[in-house]
Short mmCIF file of C-alpha atoms and ligand atoms in Angstrom, two decimals:
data_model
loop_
_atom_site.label_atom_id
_atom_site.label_comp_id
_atom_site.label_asym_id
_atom_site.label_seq_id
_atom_site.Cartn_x
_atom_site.Cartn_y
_atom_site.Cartn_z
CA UNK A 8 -16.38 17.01 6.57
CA UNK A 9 -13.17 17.16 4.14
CA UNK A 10 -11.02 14.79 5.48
CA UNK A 11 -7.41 14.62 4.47
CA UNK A 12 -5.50 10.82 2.83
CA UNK A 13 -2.11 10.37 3.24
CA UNK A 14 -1.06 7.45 1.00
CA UNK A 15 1.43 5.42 2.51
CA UNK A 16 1.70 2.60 -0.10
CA UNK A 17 4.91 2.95 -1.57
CA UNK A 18 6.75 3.61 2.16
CA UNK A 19 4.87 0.81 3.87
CA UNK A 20 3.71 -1.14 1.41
CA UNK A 21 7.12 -1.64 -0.25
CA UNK A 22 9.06 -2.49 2.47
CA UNK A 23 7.11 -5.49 3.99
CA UNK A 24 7.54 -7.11 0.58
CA UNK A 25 10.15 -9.26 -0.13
CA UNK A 26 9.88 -8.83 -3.89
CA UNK A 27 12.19 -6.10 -4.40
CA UNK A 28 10.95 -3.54 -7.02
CA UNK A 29 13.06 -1.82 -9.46
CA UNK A 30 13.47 2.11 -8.92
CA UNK A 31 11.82 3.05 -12.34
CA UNK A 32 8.71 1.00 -11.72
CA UNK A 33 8.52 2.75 -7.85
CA UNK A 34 8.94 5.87 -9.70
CA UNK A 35 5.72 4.93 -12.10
CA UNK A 36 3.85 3.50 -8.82
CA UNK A 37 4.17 7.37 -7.37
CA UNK A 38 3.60 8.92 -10.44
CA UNK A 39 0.29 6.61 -11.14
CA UNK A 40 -1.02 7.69 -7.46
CA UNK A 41 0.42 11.35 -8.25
CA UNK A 42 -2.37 11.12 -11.20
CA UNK A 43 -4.64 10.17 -8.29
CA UNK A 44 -4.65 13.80 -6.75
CA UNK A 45 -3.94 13.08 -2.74
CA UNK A 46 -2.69 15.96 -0.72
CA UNK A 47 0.18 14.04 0.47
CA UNK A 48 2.54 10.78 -1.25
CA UNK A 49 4.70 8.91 1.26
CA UNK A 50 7.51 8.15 -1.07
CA UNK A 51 10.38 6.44 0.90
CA UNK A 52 12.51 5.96 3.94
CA UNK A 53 15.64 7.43 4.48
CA UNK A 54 16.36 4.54 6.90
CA UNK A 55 19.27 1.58 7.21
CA UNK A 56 19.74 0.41 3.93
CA UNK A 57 20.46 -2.68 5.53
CA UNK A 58 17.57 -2.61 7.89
CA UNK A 59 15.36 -2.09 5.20
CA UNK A 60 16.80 -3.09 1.39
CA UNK A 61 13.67 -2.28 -0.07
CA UNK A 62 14.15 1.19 0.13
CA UNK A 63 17.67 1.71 -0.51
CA UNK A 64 16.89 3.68 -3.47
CA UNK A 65 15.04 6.59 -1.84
CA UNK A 66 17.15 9.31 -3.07
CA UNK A 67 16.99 7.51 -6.58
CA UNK A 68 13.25 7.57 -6.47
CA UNK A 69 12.51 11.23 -5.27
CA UNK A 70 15.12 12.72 -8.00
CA UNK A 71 12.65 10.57 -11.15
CA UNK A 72 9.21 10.93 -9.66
CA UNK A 73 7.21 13.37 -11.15
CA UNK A 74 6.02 15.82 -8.31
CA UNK A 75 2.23 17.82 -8.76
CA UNK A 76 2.17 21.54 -7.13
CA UNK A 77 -0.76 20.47 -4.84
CA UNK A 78 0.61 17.16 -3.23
CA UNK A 79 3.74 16.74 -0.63
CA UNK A 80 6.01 14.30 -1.18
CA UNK A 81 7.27 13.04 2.59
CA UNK A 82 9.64 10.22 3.55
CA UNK A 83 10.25 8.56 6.58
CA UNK A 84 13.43 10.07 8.62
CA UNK A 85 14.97 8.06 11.93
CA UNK A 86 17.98 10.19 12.60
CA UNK A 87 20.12 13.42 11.68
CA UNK A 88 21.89 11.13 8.93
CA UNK A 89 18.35 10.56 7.54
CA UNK A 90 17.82 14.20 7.46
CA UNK A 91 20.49 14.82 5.21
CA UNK A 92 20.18 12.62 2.81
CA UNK A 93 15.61 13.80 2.92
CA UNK A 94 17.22 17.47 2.73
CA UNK A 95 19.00 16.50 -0.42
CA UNK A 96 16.75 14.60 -1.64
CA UNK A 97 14.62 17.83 -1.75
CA UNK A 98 12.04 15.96 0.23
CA UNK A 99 8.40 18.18 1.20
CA UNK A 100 7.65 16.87 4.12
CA UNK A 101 9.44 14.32 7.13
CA UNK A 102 7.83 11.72 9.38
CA UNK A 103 9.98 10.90 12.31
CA UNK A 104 8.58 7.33 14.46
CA UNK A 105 8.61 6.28 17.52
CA UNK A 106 6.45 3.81 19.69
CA UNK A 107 4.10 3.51 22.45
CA UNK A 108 5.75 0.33 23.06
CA UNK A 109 9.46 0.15 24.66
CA UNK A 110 10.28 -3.35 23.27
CA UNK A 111 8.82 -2.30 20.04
CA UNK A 112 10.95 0.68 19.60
CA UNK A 113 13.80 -1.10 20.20
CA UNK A 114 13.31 -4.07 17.65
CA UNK A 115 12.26 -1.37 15.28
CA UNK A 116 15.19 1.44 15.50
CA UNK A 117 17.82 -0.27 18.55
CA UNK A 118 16.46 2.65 20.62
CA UNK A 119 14.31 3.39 23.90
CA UNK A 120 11.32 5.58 23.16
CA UNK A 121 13.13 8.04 25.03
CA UNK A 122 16.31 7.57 23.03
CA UNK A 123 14.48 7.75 19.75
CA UNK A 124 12.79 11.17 21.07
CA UNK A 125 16.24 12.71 22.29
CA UNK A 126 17.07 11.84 18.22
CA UNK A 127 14.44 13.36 16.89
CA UNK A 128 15.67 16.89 18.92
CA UNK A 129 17.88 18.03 16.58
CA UNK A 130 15.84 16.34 13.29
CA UNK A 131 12.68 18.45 14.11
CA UNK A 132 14.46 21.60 14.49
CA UNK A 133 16.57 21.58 11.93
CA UNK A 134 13.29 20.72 9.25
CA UNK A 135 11.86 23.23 10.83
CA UNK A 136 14.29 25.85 10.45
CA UNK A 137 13.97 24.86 6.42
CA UNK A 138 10.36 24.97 6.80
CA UNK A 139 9.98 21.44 6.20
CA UNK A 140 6.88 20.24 8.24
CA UNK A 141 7.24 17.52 10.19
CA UNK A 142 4.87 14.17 11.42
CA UNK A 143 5.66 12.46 14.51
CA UNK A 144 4.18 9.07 14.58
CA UNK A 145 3.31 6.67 17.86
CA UNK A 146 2.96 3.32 16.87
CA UNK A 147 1.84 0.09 18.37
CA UNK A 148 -0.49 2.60 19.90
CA UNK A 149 -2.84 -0.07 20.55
CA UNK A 150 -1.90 -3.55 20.38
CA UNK A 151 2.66 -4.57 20.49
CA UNK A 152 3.29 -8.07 19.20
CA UNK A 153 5.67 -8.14 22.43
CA UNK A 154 3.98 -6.51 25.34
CA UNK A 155 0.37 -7.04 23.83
CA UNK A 156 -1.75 -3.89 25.20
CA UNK A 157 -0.50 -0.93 25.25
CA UNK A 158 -2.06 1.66 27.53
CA UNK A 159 -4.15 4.89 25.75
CA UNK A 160 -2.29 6.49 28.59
CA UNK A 161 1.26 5.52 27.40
CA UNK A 162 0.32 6.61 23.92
CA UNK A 163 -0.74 9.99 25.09
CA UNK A 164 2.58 10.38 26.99
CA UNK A 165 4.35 9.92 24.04
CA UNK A 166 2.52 11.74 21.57
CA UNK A 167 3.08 14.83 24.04
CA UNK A 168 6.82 14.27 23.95
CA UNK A 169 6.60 14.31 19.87
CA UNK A 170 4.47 17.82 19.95
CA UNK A 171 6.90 19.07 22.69
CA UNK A 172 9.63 18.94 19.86
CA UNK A 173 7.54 20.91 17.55
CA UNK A 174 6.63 17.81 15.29
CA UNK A 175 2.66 19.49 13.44
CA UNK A 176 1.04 16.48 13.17
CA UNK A 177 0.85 13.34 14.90
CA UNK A 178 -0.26 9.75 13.22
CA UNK A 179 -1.22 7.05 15.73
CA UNK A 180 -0.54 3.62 14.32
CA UNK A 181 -2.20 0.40 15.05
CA UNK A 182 0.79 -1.39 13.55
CA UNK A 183 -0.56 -4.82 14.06
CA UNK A 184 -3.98 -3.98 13.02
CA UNK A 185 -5.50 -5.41 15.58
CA UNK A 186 -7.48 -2.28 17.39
CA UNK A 187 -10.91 -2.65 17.28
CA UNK A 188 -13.77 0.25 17.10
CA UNK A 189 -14.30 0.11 21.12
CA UNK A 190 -10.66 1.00 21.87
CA UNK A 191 -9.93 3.18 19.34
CA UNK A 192 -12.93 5.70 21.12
CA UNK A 193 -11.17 5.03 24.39
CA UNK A 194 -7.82 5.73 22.76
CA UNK A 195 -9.32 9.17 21.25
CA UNK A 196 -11.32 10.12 24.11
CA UNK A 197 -7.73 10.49 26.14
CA UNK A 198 -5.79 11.92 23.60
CA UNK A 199 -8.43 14.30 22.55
CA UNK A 200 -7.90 15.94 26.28
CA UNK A 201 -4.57 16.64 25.19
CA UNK A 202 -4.53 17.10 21.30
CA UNK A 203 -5.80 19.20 18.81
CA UNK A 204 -7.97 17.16 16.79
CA UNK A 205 -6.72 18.68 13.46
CA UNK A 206 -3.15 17.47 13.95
CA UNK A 207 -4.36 13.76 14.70
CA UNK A 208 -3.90 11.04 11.52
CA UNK A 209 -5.06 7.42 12.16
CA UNK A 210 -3.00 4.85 10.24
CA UNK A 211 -4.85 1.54 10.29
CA UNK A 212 -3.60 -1.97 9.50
CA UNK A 213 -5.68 -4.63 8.90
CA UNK A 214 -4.47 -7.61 9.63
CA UNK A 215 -8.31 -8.67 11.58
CA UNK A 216 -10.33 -6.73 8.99
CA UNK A 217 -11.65 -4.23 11.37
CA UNK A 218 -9.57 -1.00 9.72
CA UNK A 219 -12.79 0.32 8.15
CA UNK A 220 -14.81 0.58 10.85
CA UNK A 221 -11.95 1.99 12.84
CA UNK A 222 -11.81 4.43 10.01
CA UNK A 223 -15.03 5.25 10.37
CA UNK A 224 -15.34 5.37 14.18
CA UNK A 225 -12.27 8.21 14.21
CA UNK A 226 -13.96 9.78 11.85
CA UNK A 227 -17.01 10.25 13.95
CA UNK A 228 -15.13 11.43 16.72
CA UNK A 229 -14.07 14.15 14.53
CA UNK A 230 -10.66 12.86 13.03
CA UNK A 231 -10.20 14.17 9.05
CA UNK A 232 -6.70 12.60 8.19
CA UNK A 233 -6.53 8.89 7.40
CA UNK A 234 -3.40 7.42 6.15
CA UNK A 235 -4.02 4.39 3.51
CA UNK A 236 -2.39 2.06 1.05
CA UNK A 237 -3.01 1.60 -2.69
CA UNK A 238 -4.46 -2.35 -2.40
CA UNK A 239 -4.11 -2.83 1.00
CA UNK A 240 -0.29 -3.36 0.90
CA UNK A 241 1.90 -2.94 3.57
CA UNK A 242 3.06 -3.95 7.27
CA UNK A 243 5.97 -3.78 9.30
CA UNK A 244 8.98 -6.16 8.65
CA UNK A 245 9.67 -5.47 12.97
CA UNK A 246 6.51 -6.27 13.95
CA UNK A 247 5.58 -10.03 13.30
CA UNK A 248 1.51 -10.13 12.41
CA UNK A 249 1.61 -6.87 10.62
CA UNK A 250 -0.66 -7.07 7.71
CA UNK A 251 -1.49 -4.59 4.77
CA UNK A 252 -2.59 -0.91 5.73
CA UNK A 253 -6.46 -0.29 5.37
CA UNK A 254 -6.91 -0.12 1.57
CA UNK A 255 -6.76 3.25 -0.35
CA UNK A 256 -9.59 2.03 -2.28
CA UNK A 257 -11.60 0.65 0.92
CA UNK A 258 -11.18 4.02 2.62
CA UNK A 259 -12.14 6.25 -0.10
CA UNK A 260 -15.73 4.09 -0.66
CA UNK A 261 -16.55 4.02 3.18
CA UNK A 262 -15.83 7.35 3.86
CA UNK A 263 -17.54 9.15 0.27
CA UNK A 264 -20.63 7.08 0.78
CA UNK A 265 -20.62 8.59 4.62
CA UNK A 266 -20.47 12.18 3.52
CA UNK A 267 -17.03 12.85 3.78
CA UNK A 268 -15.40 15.05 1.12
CA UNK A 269 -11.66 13.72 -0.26
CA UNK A 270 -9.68 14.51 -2.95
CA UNK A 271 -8.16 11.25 -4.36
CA UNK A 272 -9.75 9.92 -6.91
CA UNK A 273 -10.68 5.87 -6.79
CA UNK A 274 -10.65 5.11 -10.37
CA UNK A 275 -6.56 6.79 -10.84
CA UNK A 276 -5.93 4.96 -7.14
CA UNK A 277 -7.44 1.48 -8.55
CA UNK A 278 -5.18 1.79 -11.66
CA UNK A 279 -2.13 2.84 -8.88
CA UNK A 280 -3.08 -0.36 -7.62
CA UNK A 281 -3.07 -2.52 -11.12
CA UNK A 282 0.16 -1.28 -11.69
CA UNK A 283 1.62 -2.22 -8.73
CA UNK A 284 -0.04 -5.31 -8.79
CA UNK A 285 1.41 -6.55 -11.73
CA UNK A 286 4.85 -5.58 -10.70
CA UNK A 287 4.62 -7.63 -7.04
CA UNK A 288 2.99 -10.35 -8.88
CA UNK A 289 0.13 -11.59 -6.48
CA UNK A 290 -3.22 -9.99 -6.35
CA UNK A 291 -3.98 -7.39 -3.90
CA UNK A 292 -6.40 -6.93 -0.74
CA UNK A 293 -8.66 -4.71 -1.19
CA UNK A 294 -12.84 -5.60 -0.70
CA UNK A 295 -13.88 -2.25 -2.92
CA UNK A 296 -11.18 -3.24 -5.88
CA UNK A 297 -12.54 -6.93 -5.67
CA UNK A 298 -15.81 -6.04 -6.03
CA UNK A 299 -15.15 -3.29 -8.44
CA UNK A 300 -13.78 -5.49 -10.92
CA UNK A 301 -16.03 -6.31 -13.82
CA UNK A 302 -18.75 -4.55 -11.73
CA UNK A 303 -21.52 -3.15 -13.99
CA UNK A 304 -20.72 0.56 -14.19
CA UNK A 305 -23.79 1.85 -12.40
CA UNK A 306 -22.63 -0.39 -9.64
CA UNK A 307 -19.29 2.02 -9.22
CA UNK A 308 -20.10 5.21 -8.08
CA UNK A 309 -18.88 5.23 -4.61
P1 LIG B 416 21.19 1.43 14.45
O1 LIG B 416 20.71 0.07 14.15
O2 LIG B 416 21.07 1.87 15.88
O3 LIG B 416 22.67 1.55 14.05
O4 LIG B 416 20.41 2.41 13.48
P2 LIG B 416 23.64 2.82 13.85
O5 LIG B 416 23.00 4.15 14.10
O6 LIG B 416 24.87 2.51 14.63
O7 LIG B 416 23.94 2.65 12.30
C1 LIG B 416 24.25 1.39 11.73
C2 LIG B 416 24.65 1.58 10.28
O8 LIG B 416 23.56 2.16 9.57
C3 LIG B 416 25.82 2.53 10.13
O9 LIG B 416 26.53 2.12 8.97
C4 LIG B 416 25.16 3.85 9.85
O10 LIG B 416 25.96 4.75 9.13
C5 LIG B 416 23.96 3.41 9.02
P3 LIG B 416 27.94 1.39 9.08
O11 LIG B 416 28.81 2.33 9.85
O12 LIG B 416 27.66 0.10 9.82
O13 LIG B 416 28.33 1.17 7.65
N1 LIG B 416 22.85 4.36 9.14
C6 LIG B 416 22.21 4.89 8.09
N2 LIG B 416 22.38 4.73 6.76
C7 LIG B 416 21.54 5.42 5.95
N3 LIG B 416 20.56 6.24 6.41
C8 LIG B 416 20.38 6.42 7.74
C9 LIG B 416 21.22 5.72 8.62
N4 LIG B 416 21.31 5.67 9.97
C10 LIG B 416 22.30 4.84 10.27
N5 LIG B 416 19.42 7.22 8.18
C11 LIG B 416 18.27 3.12 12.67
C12 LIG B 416 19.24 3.05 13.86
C13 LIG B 416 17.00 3.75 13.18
C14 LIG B 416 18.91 3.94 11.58
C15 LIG B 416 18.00 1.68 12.12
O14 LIG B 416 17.66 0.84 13.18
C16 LIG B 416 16.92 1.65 11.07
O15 LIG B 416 17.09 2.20 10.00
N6 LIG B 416 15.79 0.96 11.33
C17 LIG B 416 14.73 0.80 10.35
C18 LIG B 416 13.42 1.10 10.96
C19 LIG B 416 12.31 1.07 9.92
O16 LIG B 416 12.44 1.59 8.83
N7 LIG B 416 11.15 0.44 10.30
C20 LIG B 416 10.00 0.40 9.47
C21 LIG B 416 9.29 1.71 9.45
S1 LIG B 416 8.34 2.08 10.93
C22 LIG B 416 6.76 1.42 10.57
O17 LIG B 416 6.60 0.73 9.60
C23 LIG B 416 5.59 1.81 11.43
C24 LIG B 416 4.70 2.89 10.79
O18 LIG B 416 4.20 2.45 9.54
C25 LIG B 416 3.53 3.24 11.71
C26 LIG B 416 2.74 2.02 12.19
O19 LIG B 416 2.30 1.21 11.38
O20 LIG B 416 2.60 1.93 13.42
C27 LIG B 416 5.49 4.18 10.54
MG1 LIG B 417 2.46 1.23 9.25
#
């Protein structure tokens, strides 16, 4: 099955960091994953600048990166004054968020769910007008670091809502990485009732270490879009606990060596990932790149 990577690294991944990066090296962290060949490069937020400093330069970033014919470049969007500046930013695809979780939501973007939804109205119709498409993600879908767990049925509720606005795809987000393989299928088998299975991305943290085989269990339920992060990095800076997204690197090896076809390619995403390493200045947390590392070249073919 060909399954579909989203790379989410330099969205989430820069913004739990509290090493600030400089625009040009952001720009040559996209450009090294650009090199990579994934179908689609989460790039930014178009957020609070105070909220979130580390991604103040979004519309900086998008205007230097270097963008390939075959990849979108999307951005996170939270309102109609994110929309502009995405729109002018020339941005290929938005990502509106929400949450399964009311107190959540709130901590996250000082809105009810329902609030946040009534937002997104105008947002989603407007980028769609433009023929931007548009991803509507639900997260805490599993575990909140306020109201602990959150029911599949909540998550389903909400991920209606998002479709009901016209949003194409919708990524469920374990945002504290702390699902495990046994709810995920109980999470699926509800909102596979109600949702096409080709408009369903996973996004996986990892903060327990059990994002691969919750990878791996969606994927045998028939999910083919994975959102992942260059090294592991990422995490929420609203949600306390939130550890690194499942590893670009990790993903790609589990899911190859299952039969899975995907497009980017793990030598370009481990040299992403050396790059960026260098410029946060700590190592980064990924099993496949650890192992990988002075590894005997027969021992690399994933
Ligand atoms: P608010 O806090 O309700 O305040 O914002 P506001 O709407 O009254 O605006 C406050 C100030 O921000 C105003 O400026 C606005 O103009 C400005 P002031 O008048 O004080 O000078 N402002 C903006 N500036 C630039 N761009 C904008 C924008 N909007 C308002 N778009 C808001 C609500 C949602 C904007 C804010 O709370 C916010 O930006 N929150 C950040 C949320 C965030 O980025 N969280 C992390 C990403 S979500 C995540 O990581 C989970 C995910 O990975 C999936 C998973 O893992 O589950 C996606
Ligand atoms: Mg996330």
């Amino acid at each position: 099955m060909k399954v579909r990577v989203t790379e989410v690294g330099p969205r989430d991944g820069l913004q739990n960091e509290s090493r600030i990066l400089a625009t040009e090296t952001k720009v040559r962290f996209v450009d090294a994953l650009s090199e990579a060949g994934y179908e689609e490069i989460e790039v930014s937020a178009f957020v609070s600048p105070e909220r979130v400093p580390q991604l103040q330069d979004a519309e900086e970033v998008f205007q230097r990166i270097q963008r390939r014919g075959s990849t979108l470049y999307s951005a996170l969007v939270p309102n109609e004054r994110g929309l502009e500046r995405a729109l002018r930013a020339k941005v290929g695809k938005i990502a509106v968020f929400t949450a399964a979780s009311e107190t959540f939501n709130r901590k996250n973007v000082n809105a009810s769910i329902a609030e946040s939804i009534e937002r997104f109205r105008p947002v989603v119709s407007a980028a769609l007008e433009d023929s931007i498409p548009v991803r509507g993600y639900v997260s805490t879908a599993f575990w909140c670091p306020y109201e602990g767990k959150i029911a599949p049925e909540r998550v389903v509720e909400v991920a209606r809502e998002l479709l009901e606005l016209g949003v194409d795809e919708i990524s469920i987000g374990d945002t504290i990485g702390k699902a495990v393989p046994s709810e995920v299928m109980a999470l699926l088998d509800r909102l596979l009732d109600h949702v096409d299975q080709d408009r369903i991305t996973m996004h996986f943290h990892d903060t327990y270490g059990t994002a691969i085989a919750n990878v791996l269990t969606s994927y045998e339920r028939g999910i083919a879009s994975f959102d992942s992060s260059a090294g592991g990095v990422g995490g929420c800076p609203f949600a306390p606990g939130a550890a690194g997204n499942v590893a670009t690197e990790d993903l790609i090896w589990a899911l190859t060596r299952t039969g899975a076809l995907l497009k980017p390619d793990l030598d370009r995403v481990r040299a992403a990932s050396d790059l960026l390493a260098s410029a946060l200045g700590r190592p980064l947390r990924s099993r496949v790149r650890e192992a990988l590392s002075g590894a005997p070249s027969g021992a690399k073919e994933a």
